Short mmCIF file of C-alpha atoms in Angstrom, two decimals:
data_model
loop_
_atom_site.label_atom_id
_atom_site.label_comp_id
_atom_site.label_asym_id
_atom_site.label_seq_id
_atom_site.Cartn_x
_atom_site.Cartn_y
_atom_site.Cartn_z
CA TYR A 1 23.82 -30.30 -37.55
CA GLY A 2 27.14 -27.85 -39.74
CA ALA A 3 27.11 -25.31 -36.40
CA PRO A 4 30.10 -23.83 -35.14
CA PRO A 5 30.77 -24.99 -31.10
CA ILE A 6 29.34 -22.08 -28.87
CA SER A 7 33.64 -21.79 -27.72
CA SER A 8 34.94 -20.55 -31.49
CA VAL A 9 31.61 -18.06 -31.60
CA ARG A 10 32.85 -14.41 -31.87
CA ILE A 11 30.53 -11.62 -31.20
CA ARG A 12 31.02 -8.16 -32.61
CA THR A 13 30.35 -5.20 -30.51
CA THR A 14 30.93 -1.60 -31.16
CA ALA A 15 30.55 -0.95 -27.34
CA THR A 16 33.81 1.49 -26.24
CA PRO A 17 34.44 1.31 -22.42
CA GLN A 18 32.95 5.30 -22.22
CA SER A 19 29.08 4.68 -23.75
CA THR A 20 28.99 1.25 -21.06
CA ALA A 21 29.34 3.68 -18.77
CA ARG A 22 27.32 5.86 -20.43
CA ALA A 23 24.72 3.17 -20.98
CA GLU A 24 25.29 2.17 -17.59
CA LYS A 25 24.60 5.64 -15.53
CA ALA A 26 21.05 6.03 -17.12
CA ALA A 27 19.79 3.06 -16.15
CA GLU A 28 20.48 4.28 -13.28
CA ASN A 29 19.33 7.35 -13.45
CA LYS A 30 16.10 5.80 -15.03
CA PHE A 31 15.56 3.63 -11.55
CA ARG A 32 16.17 6.72 -10.21
CA ASN A 33 13.26 8.28 -11.07
CA LYS A 34 11.49 5.95 -10.61
CA GLU A 35 11.81 5.91 -7.08
CA THR A 36 11.10 9.16 -6.76
CA MET A 37 7.23 8.77 -8.31
CA SER A 38 6.35 5.75 -6.01
CA ASP A 39 6.58 8.23 -2.92
CA GLU A 40 3.20 8.80 -2.38
CA ARG A 41 1.66 7.53 0.67
CA THR A 42 -1.16 6.79 2.06
CA PHE A 43 -3.09 5.17 5.40
CA ILE A 44 -5.06 2.13 5.85
CA MET A 45 -6.23 -0.34 8.58
CA LEU A 46 -7.95 -2.97 9.05
CA LYS A 47 -10.35 -3.51 11.20
CA PRO A 48 -11.78 -5.86 13.93
CA ASP A 49 -14.06 -7.16 11.85
CA ALA A 50 -11.09 -8.06 9.38
CA VAL A 51 -8.67 -9.22 11.61
CA HIS A 52 -11.28 -11.82 13.23
CA ARG A 53 -12.31 -13.45 10.32
CA GLY A 54 -8.81 -14.38 9.31
CA LEU A 55 -8.68 -11.78 6.52
CA ILE A 56 -4.52 -9.62 7.39
CA ALA A 57 -2.70 -11.55 4.80
CA ASP A 58 -5.79 -10.75 2.10
CA ILE A 59 -5.62 -7.64 1.82
CA ILE A 60 -1.82 -7.53 2.24
CA LYS A 61 -1.22 -9.81 -0.22
CA ARG A 62 -3.41 -7.14 -2.82
CA PHE A 63 -1.47 -4.65 -2.07
CA GLU A 64 1.35 -6.30 -3.01
CA GLN A 65 0.45 -7.63 -5.35
CA LYS A 66 -0.64 -4.48 -6.74
CA GLY A 67 2.88 -3.64 -6.72
CA PHE A 68 2.72 -0.89 -3.16
CA LYS A 69 4.99 -1.22 -0.88
CA LEU A 70 4.73 -1.82 2.62
CA VAL A 71 6.56 0.50 4.69
CA ALA A 72 4.47 0.21 8.48
CA MET A 73 2.92 -2.21 10.28
CA LYS A 74 1.00 -2.30 13.49
CA PHE A 75 -0.83 -4.91 15.62
CA MET A 76 -2.54 -3.30 18.42
CA ILE A 77 -5.81 -2.77 20.18
CA ALA A 78 -6.44 1.01 19.66
CA SER A 79 -6.88 3.98 22.15
CA GLU A 80 -10.78 5.02 22.51
CA ASP A 81 -8.92 8.21 23.05
CA LEU A 82 -7.15 7.96 19.88
CA LEU A 83 -9.69 6.68 17.55
CA LYS A 84 -11.96 9.42 18.76
CA LYS A 85 -8.75 11.14 16.97
CA HIS A 86 -9.09 9.62 13.84
CA TYR A 87 -11.91 9.66 13.29
CA ALA A 88 -13.29 13.16 14.67
CA ASP A 89 -14.20 14.91 11.24
CA LEU A 90 -17.72 11.82 12.14
CA SER A 91 -17.95 13.37 16.08
CA SER A 92 -21.61 14.50 14.58
CA LYS A 93 -22.52 11.73 13.75
CA PRO A 94 -25.40 9.31 15.20
CA PHE A 95 -22.96 6.54 14.80
CA PHE A 96 -20.01 7.69 16.45
CA SER A 97 -19.32 6.26 20.06
CA GLY A 98 -20.91 2.81 18.43
CA LEU A 99 -17.64 2.59 15.40
CA VAL A 100 -15.81 3.87 18.86
CA LYS A 101 -16.58 1.43 20.24
CA ASN A 102 -16.44 -1.34 17.44
CA MET A 103 -13.45 -0.26 16.47
CA ALA A 104 -11.75 -0.61 19.81
CA SER A 105 -12.68 -4.39 20.29
CA GLY A 106 -10.23 -5.76 19.35
CA PRO A 107 -7.30 -5.65 17.13
CA VAL A 108 -6.75 -3.20 14.56
CA VAL A 109 -4.27 -3.44 11.96
CA PRO A 110 -2.63 -0.06 11.02
CA MET A 111 -0.62 0.27 7.51
CA VAL A 112 1.86 2.73 6.20
CA TRP A 113 1.70 1.67 2.22
CA GLU A 114 3.99 3.78 -0.47
CA GLY A 115 3.55 3.58 -3.97
CA LYS A 116 2.37 5.55 -7.25
CA GLY A 117 -0.89 6.12 -7.06
CA VAL A 118 -0.99 4.69 -3.94
CA VAL A 119 -4.38 7.56 -2.34
CA LYS A 120 -6.51 6.90 -5.22
CA THR A 121 -5.41 2.75 -6.22
CA GLY A 122 -5.42 2.25 -2.38
CA ARG A 123 -10.00 3.59 -1.86
CA VAL A 124 -10.10 1.36 -5.43
CA MET A 125 -8.72 -1.23 -4.63
CA LEU A 126 -10.95 -1.44 -0.94
CA GLY A 127 -14.25 -0.53 -2.67
CA GLU A 128 -17.16 2.10 -1.77
CA THR A 129 -17.39 1.82 1.88
CA ASN A 130 -21.20 0.95 1.93
CA PRO A 131 -20.11 -2.66 0.80
CA VAL A 132 -23.34 -2.82 -1.73
CA ASP A 133 -21.76 -0.52 -3.17
CA SER A 134 -18.90 -2.18 -3.60
CA LYS A 135 -17.83 -4.02 -7.25
CA PRO A 136 -17.01 -8.00 -7.16
CA GLY A 137 -13.05 -7.37 -7.02
CA SER A 138 -12.99 -4.35 -4.95
CA ILE A 139 -11.82 -5.47 -1.64
CA ARG A 140 -15.50 -5.10 0.29
CA GLY A 141 -17.00 -5.79 -3.02
CA ASP A 142 -15.49 -9.15 -2.58
CA TYR A 143 -15.77 -9.38 1.69
CA CYS A 144 -18.15 -7.64 2.84
CA ILE A 145 -22.06 -7.68 3.35
CA ASP A 146 -22.92 -4.65 6.02
CA ILE A 147 -21.26 -1.25 6.37
CA GLY A 148 -20.82 -1.78 9.80
CA ARG A 149 -18.02 -4.25 9.18
CA ASN A 150 -16.89 -3.11 6.21
CA ILE A 151 -13.55 -4.38 8.10
CA CYS A 152 -10.95 -1.49 6.51
CA HIS A 153 -10.44 2.09 6.82
CA GLY A 154 -7.82 4.43 3.85
CA SER A 155 -7.09 7.28 3.10
CA ASP A 156 -9.31 9.67 1.33
CA SER A 157 -6.68 12.37 0.47
CA VAL A 158 -3.18 12.47 0.67
CA GLU A 159 -3.04 15.13 2.52
CA SER A 160 -5.92 13.13 5.17
CA ALA A 161 -3.10 10.14 4.76
CA GLN A 162 -0.55 12.66 6.05
CA LYS A 163 -2.36 13.70 8.84
CA GLU A 164 -3.30 9.92 10.13
CA ILE A 165 0.64 8.21 9.37
CA LYS A 166 1.38 11.19 11.91
CA LEU A 167 -1.24 9.93 14.65
CA TRP A 168 -0.55 6.51 14.08
CA PHE A 169 3.61 6.33 13.68
CA LYS A 170 6.05 7.81 15.23
CA ASP A 171 8.79 9.05 11.59
CA GLU A 172 11.18 6.18 13.38
CA GLU A 173 8.85 3.75 12.61
CA LEU A 174 8.35 4.20 8.58
CA VAL A 175 11.27 1.40 7.30
CA ASN A 176 12.59 3.29 3.92
CA TRP A 177 13.44 0.19 1.42
CA LYS A 178 13.61 -0.25 -1.84
CA PRO A 179 12.64 -3.35 -3.32
CA CYS A 180 14.00 -5.37 -5.38
CA CYS A 181 11.24 -5.97 -7.44
CA TYR A 182 10.60 -1.76 -8.68
CA PRO A 183 12.66 -2.30 -12.13
CA TRP A 184 9.20 -4.99 -12.80
CA ILE A 185 6.66 -2.14 -11.98
CA TYR A 186 7.56 1.30 -12.92
CA GLU A 187 8.51 1.99 -16.84
#
């Protein structure tokens, strides 16, 4: 009750216009460095079983809440030719034709996510290929039971991600944008 009114309080500062400009420049450079730290991209695809079960929004939400940035997404029926190219490394496996037929049986949601360590972290978030081996809290651990219906695909390396992104997306379909939340995600 003996405090002076706010309007009469004077705050002394030692900041000069030059020091303020230097501080603003340093903050701007620090933010720029944050942006360059997050240029890794990965390819994530939701399979027909995820689409039919209504899990698209739940899975996207997990990547957004982690702090990753969505830079491309499609909703499509993939051709068998495209799927054969995508899964070419599995072409000698006995389950290959069944995998391609299953993936072509309904819509898929191919996406590109960007962020620091997104390839490795994205794989951890998805869980093990066999849902039985996936930890609770992972996408497959929470939503899957059977290996043949494991709802999602994620790139296993930066090189695979680059290859898969080029297979599924044209360069002009990748949207470069800066989320306003980056200062709250990256130090």
